[in-house]
Short mmCIF file of C-alpha atoms and ligand atoms in Angstrom, two decimals:
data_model
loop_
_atom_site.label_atom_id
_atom_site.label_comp_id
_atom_site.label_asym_id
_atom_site.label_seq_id
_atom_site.Cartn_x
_atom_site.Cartn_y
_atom_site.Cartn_z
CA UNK C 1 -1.34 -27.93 16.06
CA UNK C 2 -1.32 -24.64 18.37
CA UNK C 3 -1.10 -21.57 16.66
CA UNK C 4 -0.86 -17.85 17.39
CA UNK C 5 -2.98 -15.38 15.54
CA UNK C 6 -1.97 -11.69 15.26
CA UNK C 7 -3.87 -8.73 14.26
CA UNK C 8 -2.65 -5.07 13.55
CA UNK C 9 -5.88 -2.89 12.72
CA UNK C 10 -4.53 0.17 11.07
CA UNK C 11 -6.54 3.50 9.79
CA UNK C 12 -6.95 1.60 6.87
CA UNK C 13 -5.24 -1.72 6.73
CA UNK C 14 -6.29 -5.04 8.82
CA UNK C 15 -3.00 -7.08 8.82
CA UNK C 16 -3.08 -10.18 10.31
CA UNK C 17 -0.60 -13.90 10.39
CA UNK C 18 -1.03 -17.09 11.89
CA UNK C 19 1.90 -18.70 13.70
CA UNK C 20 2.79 -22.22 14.30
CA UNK C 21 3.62 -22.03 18.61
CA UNK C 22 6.81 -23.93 18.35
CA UNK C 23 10.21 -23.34 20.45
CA UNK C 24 9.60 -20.23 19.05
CA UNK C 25 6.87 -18.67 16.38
CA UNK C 26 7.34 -20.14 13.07
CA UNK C 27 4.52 -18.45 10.45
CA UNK C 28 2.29 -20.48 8.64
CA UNK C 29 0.27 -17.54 6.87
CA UNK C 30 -0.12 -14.21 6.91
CA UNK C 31 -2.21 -11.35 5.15
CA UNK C 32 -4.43 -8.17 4.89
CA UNK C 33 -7.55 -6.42 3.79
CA UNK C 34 -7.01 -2.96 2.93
CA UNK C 35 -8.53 -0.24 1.25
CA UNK C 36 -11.19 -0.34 3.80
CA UNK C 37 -13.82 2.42 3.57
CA UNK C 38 -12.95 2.50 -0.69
CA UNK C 39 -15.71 0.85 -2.65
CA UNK C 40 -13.17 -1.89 -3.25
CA UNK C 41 -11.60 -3.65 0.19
CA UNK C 42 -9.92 -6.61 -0.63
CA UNK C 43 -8.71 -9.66 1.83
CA UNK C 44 -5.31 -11.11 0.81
CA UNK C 45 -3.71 -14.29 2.25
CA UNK C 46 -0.15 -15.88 1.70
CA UNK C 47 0.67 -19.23 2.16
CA UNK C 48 4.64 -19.81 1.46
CA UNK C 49 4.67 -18.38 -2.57
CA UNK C 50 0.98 -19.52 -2.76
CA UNK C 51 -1.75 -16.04 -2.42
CA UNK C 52 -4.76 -15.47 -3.00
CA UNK C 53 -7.77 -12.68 -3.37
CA UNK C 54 -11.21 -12.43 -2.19
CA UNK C 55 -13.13 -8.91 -3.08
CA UNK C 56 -14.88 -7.51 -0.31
CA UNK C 57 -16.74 -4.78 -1.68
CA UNK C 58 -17.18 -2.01 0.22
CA UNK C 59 -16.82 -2.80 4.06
CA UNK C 60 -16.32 -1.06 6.98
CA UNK C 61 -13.09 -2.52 9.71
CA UNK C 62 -15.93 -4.71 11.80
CA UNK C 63 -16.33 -6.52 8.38
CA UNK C 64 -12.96 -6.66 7.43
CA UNK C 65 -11.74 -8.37 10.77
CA UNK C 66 -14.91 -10.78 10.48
CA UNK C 67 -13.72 -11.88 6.89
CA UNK C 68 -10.02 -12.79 8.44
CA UNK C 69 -11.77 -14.34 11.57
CA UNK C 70 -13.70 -16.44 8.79
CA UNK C 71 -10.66 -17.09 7.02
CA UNK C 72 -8.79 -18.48 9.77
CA UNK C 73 -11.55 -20.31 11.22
CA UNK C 74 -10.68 -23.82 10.61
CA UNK C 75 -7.04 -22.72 12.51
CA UNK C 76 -6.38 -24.25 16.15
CA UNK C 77 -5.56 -20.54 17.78
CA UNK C 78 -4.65 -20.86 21.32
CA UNK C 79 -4.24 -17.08 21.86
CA UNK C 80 -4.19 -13.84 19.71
CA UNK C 81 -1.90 -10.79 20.23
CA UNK C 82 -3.11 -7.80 18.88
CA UNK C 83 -1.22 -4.64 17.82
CA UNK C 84 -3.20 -1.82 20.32
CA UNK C 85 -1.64 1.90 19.58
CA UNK C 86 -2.28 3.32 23.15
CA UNK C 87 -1.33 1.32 26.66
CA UNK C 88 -1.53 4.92 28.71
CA UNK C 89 1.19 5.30 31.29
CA UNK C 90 0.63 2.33 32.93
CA UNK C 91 1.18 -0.65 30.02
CA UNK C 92 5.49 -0.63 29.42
CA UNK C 93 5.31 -4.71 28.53
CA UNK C 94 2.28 -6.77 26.68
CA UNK C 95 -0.57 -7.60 29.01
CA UNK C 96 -3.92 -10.30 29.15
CA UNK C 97 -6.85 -8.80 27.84
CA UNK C 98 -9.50 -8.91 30.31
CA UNK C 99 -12.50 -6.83 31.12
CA UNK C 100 -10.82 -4.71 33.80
CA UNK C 101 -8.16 -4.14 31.16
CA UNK C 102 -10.44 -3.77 27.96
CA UNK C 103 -12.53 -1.03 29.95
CA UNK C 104 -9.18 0.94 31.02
CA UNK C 105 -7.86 0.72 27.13
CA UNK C 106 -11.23 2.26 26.01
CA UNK C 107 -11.44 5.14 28.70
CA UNK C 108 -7.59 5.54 26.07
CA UNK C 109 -9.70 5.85 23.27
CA UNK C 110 -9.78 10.10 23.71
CA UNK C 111 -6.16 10.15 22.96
CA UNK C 112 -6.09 7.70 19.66
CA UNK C 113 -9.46 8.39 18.43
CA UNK C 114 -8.56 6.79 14.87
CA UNK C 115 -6.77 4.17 16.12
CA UNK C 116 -7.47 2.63 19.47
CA UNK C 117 -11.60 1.85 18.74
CA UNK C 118 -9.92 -0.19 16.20
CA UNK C 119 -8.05 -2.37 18.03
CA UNK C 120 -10.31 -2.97 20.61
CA UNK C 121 -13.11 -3.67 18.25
CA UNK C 122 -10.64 -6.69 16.98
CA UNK C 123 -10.26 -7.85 20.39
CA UNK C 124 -13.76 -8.19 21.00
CA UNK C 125 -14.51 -9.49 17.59
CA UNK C 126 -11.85 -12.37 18.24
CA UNK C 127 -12.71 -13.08 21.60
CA UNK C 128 -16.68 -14.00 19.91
CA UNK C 129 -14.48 -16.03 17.32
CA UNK C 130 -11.91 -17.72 19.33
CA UNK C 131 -13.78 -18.08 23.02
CA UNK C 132 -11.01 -20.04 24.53
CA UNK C 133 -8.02 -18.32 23.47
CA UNK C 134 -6.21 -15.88 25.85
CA UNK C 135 -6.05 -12.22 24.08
CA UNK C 136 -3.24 -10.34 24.66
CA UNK C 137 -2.72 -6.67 23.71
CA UNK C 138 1.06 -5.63 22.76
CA UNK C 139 1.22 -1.36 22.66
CA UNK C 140 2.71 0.88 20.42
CA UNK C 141 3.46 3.12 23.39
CA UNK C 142 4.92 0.37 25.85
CA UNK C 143 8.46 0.53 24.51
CA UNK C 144 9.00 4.36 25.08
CA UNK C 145 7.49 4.31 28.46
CA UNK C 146 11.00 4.45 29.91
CA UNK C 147 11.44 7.67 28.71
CA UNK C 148 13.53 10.57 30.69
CA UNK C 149 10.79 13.18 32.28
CA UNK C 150 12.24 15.69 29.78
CA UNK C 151 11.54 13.76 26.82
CA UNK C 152 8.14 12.51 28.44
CA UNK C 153 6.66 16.37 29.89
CA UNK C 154 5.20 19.19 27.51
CA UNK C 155 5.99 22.42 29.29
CA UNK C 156 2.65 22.98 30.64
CA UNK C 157 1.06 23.18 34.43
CA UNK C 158 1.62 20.02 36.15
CA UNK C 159 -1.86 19.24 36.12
CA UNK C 160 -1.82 18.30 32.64
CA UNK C 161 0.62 15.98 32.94
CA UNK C 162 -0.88 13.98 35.93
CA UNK C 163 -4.37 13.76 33.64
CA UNK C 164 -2.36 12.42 30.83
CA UNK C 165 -1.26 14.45 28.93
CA UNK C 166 2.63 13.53 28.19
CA UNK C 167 4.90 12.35 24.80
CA UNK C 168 3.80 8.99 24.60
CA UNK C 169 5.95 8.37 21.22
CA UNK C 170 3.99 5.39 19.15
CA UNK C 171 5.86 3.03 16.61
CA UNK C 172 6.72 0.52 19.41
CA UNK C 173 6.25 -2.76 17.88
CA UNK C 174 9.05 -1.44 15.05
CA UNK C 175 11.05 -0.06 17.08
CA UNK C 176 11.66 -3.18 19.38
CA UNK C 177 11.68 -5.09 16.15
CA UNK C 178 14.55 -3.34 15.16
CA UNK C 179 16.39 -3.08 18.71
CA UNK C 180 16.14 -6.97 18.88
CA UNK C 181 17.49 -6.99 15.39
CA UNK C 182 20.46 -5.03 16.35
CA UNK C 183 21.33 -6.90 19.18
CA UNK C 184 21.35 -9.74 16.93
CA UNK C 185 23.25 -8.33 14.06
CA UNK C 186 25.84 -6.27 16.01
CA UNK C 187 25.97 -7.33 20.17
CA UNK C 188 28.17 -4.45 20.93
CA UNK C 189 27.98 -2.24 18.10
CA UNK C 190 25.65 0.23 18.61
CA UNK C 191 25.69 2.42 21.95
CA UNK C 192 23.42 5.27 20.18
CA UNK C 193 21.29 4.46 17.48
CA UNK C 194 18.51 6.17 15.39
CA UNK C 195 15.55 4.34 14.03
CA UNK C 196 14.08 6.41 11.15
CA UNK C 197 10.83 4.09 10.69
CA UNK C 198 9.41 5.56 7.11
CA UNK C 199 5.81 4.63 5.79
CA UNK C 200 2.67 5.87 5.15
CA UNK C 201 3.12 6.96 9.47
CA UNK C 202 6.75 7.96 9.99
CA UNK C 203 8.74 8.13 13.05
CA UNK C 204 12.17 8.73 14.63
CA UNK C 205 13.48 6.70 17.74
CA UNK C 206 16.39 7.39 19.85
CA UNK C 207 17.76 3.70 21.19
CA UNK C 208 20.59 4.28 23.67
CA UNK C 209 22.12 0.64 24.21
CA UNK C 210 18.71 -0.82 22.39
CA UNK C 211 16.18 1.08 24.94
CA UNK C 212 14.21 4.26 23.65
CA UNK C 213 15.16 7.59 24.51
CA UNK C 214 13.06 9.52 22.44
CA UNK C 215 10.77 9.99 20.33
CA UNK C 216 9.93 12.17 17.18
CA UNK C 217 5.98 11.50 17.76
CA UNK C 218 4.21 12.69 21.36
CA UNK C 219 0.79 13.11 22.26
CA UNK C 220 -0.66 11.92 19.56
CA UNK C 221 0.26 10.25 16.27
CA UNK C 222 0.32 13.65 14.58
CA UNK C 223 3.49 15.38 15.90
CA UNK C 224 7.27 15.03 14.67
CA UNK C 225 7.82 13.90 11.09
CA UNK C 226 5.28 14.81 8.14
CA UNK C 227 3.39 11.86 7.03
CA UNK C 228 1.36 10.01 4.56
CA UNK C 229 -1.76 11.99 5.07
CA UNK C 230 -0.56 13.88 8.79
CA UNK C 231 1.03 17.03 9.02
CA UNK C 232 4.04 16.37 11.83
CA UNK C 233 5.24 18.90 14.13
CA UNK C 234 2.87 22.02 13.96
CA UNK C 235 2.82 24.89 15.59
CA UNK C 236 0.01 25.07 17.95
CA UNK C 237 -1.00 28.26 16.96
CA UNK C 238 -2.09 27.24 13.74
CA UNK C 239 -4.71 25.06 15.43
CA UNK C 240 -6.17 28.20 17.05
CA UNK C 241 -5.75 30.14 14.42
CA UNK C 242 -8.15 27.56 12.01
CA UNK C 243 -10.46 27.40 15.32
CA UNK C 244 -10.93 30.80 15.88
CA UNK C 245 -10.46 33.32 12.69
CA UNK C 246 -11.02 30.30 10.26
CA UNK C 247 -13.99 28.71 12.20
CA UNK C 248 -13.15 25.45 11.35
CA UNK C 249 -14.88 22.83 13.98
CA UNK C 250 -12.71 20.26 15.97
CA UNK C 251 -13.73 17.56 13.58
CA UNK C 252 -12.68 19.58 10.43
CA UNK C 253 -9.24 20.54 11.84
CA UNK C 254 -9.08 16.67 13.10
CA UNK C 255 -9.56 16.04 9.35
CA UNK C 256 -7.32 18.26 7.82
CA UNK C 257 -4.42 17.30 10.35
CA UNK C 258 -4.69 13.32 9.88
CA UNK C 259 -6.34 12.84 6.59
CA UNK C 260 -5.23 16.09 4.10
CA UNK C 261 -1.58 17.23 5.24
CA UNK C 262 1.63 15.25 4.69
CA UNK C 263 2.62 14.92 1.99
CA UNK C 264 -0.91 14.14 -0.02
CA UNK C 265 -1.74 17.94 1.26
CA UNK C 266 1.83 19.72 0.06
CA UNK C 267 1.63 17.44 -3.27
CA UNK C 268 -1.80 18.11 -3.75
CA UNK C 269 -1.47 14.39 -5.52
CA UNK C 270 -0.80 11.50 -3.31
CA UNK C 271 0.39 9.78 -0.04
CA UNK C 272 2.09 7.60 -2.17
CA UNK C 273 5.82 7.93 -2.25
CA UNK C 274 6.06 5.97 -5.42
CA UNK C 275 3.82 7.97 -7.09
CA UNK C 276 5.40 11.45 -5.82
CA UNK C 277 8.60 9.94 -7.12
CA UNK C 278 7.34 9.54 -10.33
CA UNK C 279 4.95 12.52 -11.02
CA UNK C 280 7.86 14.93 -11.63
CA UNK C 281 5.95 18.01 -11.15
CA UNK C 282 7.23 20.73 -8.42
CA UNK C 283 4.46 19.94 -5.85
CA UNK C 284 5.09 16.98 -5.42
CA UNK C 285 9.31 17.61 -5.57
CA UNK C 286 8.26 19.85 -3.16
CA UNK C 287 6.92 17.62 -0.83
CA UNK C 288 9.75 14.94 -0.69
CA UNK C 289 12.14 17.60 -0.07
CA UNK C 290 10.01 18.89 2.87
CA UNK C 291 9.87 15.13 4.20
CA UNK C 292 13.62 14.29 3.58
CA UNK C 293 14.56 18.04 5.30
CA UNK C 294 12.37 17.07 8.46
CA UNK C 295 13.78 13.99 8.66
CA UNK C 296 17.36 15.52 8.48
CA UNK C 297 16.79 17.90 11.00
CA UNK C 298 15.01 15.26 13.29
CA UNK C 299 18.22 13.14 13.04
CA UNK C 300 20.24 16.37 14.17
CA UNK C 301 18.14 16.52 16.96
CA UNK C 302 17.91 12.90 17.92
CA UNK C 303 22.08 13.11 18.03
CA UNK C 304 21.94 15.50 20.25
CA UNK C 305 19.79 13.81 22.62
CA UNK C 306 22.19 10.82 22.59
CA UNK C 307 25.40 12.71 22.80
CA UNK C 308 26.24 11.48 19.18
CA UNK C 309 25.77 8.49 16.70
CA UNK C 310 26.80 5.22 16.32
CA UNK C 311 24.10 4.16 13.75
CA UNK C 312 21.27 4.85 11.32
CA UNK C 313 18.34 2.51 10.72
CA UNK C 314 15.47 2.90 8.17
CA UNK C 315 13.20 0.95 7.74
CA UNK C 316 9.27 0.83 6.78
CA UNK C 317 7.82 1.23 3.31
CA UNK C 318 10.12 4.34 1.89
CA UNK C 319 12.86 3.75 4.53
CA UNK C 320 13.39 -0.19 3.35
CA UNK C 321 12.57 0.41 -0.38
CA UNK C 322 13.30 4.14 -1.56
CA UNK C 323 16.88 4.64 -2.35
CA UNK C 324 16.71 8.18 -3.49
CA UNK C 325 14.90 9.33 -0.35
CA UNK C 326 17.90 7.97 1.60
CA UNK C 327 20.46 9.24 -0.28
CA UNK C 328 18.37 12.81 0.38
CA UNK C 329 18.51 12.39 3.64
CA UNK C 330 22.09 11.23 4.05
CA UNK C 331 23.27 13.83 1.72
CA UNK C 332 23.76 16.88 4.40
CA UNK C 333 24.63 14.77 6.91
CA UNK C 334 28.28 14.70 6.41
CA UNK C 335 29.19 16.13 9.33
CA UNK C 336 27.95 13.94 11.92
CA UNK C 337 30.07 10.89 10.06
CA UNK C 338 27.53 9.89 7.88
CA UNK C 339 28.61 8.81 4.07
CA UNK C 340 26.57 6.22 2.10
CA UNK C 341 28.34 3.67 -0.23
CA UNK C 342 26.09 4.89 -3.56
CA UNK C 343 26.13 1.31 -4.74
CA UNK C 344 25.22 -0.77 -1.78
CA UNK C 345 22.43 1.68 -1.17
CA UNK C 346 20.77 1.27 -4.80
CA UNK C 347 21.43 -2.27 -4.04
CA UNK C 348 19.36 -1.95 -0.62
CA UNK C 349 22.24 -3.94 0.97
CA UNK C 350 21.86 -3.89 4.80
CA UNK C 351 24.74 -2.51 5.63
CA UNK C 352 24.68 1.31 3.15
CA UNK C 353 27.51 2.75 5.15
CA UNK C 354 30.55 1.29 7.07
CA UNK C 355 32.08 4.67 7.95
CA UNK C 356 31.75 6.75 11.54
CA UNK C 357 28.50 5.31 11.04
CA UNK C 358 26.96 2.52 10.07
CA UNK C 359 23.97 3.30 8.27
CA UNK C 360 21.63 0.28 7.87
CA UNK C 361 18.63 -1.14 5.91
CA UNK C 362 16.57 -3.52 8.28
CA UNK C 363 12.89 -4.39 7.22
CA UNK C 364 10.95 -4.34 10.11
CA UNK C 365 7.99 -7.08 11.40
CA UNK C 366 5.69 -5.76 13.59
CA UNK C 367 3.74 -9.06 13.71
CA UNK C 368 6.48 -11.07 14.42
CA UNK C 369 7.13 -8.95 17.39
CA UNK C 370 3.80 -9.53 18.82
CA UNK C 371 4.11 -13.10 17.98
CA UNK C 372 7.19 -13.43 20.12
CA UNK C 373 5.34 -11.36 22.64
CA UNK C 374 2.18 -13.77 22.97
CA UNK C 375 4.69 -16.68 23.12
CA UNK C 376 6.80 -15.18 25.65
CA UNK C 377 3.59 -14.02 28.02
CA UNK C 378 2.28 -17.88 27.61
CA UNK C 379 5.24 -19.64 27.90
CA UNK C 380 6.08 -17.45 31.54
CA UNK C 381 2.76 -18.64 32.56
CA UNK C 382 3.43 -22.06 31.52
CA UNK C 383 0.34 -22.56 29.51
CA UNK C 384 -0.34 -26.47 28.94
CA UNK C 385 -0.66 -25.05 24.97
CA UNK C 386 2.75 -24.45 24.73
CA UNK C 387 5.97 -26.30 24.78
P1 AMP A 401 4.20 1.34 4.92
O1 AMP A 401 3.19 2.22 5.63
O2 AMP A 401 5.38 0.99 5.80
O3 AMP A 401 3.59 0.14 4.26
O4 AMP A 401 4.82 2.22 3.73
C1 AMP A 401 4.03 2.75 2.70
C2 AMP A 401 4.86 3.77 1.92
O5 AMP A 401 6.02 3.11 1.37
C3 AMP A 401 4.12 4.39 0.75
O6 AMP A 401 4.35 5.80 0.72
C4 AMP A 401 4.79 3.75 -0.47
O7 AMP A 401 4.78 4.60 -1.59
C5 AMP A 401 6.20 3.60 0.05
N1 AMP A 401 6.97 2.65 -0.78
C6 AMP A 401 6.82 1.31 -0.91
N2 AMP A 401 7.70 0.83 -1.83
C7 AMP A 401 8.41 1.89 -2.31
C8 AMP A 401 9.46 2.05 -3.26
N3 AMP A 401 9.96 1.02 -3.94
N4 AMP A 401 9.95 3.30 -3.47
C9 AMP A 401 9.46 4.36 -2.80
N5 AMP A 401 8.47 4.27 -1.87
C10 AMP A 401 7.95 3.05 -1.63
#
């Protein structure tokens, strides 16, 4: 049997699923190790209802992709699509892995630092497992590449834009996730659409007919909506400011940006939603409300760019799962049509809203998206593998 194995190396997560290369992907297992770097990673896998646990101890992401590598070894895997955050301006659709490619993807590496020698570490690590597979990368960038140049340029000399230096907006795999999802839901429903993709990284997406428009995140995978651990949209200033009065080196401020802001830095507690939710003290009230106000004011802004609103998506970890934080977000947003149905959100029922507009619930699968991608890049080459 032909399968497809996917892997998504996060900051601190290795997700990974096997699929079954059918008419289309059908999965046949699926899991993670997380808590790398913590004295305590552990590998999970899922078969249907069936999961089990392995302790890993404390392991570093080379280890944790060689225990799922093990783990899957006994699998027939034809090819394996990996999630890669940064495809540059050149990648706007999945591509084969080569060496021209892999070496053009790690000169990328300056702009995702914390992310990118990730995924190509997987690559090479499952090209040594799987020798005859194809490997194909699918980008987090890709799908905003189609950007207007206004929502693509920072207002700086033109030089800095030809060496790179542009919104590049990241959350791709989601965000196509939830565009194809739309189109299946609701074919003619929704002309102009925000995507509020919530989790430990959060995100806003403009889709105009199910294409991206814009983007809450740019450069990096700092900017736009506080996070987890990252700080969102900062004024630039500040960075000086810690540089030069504070004297703060480029890999403290790196640290304090990605790893101590968010809402973990304005708790003083967590990243955890669930746990901010249930500490009850001000700090950490405090820090939701900053999240859910960002994200308001991000939606505002995202309207605007789209002339208006047809639709409201969340989805990821708090956007699929934390009622309250919707109904926070939603609450101010009267004027722009929005009014959720108090029930049918506690309920997490897809549809949270009917009114001017439809405000939505839709869990998102990155790794199906890549999946679909590895099938669809095989099958247009009309690889014996496939059907
Ligand atoms: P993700 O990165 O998409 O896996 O999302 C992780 C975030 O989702 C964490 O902040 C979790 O606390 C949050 N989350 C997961 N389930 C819930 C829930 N039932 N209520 C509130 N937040 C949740």
């Amino acid at each position: 049997m032909s399968n497809i194995l996917t892997l998504n190396a996060g900051s601190a997560t290795i997700k990974f699923s096997v699929y079954h290369a059918g008419t289309s992907p059908v999965l046949r297992l699926s899991g993670h190790v997380d808590a790398l770097g913590s004295d305590d990673a552990t590998l999970t896998v899922g078969h249907g209802e069936s999961r089990h646990f392995r302790h890993l101890g404390p392991i570093d992401h080379a280890a944790g992709i060689r225990a799922i590598l093990e783990e899957v070894a006994s699998e027939h895997i034809v090819a394996v699509g990996h999630r890669i955050v940064h495809g540059g301006t050149e990648h706007d659709a999945p591509a084969l892995l080569d060496e021209a490619v892999l070496s053009d993807l790690e000169q990328l590496s300056a702009f995702a630092p914390l992310h990118q020698p990730h995924n190509l570490a997987g690559v090479r690590a499952a090209m040594a497992a799987f020798p005859q597979a194809v490997q194909i990368g699918c980008f987090d960038t890709a799908f905003h590449r189609g950007h207007p140049w206004v929502n693509d340029a920072f207002a700086l000399p033109r030089e800095y834009y030809a060496k790179g230096i542009r919104r590049y907006g990241f959350h791709g795999l989601s965000y196509r996730y939830i565009a194809e999802e739309l189109a299946r839901i609701d074919p003619d429903g929704h002309e102009r659409c925000v995507v509020a993709h919530l989790g430990n990284g959060a995100s806003l997406c403009a889709l105009r007919d199910g294409h991206s428009v814009s983007s809450t995140m740019g450069f990096s995978a700092l900017d736009g909506l506080p996070m987890g651990t990252r700080c969102g949209q900062l004024d630039p200033g500040v960075v000086l400011y810690l540089f030069q009065q504070e004297g703060m080196s480029a890999e403290q401020i790196s640290d304090l940006l990605y790893l101590e802001s968010g809402l973990k830095g304005l708790s003083g507690l967590s990243n955890d939603m669930r746990v901010l939710q249930d500490s009850g003290t001000k700090e950490s009230q405090q820090a939701i409300d900053y999240f859910a106000f960002r994200i308001r004011r991000e939606i505002g802004a995202m309207a605007a760019v789209l002339g208006g609103l047809d639709c409201l998506v969340f989805t990821g970890g708090i956007g699929e799962n934390s009622a309250a934080l919707r109904a926070k977000v939603c609450a101010d947003l009267g004027w722009l049509g929005i009014a959720l149905q108090d029930e049918a959100n506690s309920r997490n029922d897809p549809v949270i809203s009917d009114g001017k507009v439809v405000v939505r619930v839709v869990p998102t699968n990155e790794e199906l998206v890549i999946a679909r991608s590895v099938f669809n890049l095989l099958d247009r080459q009309g690889s014996p593998e496939t059907p």
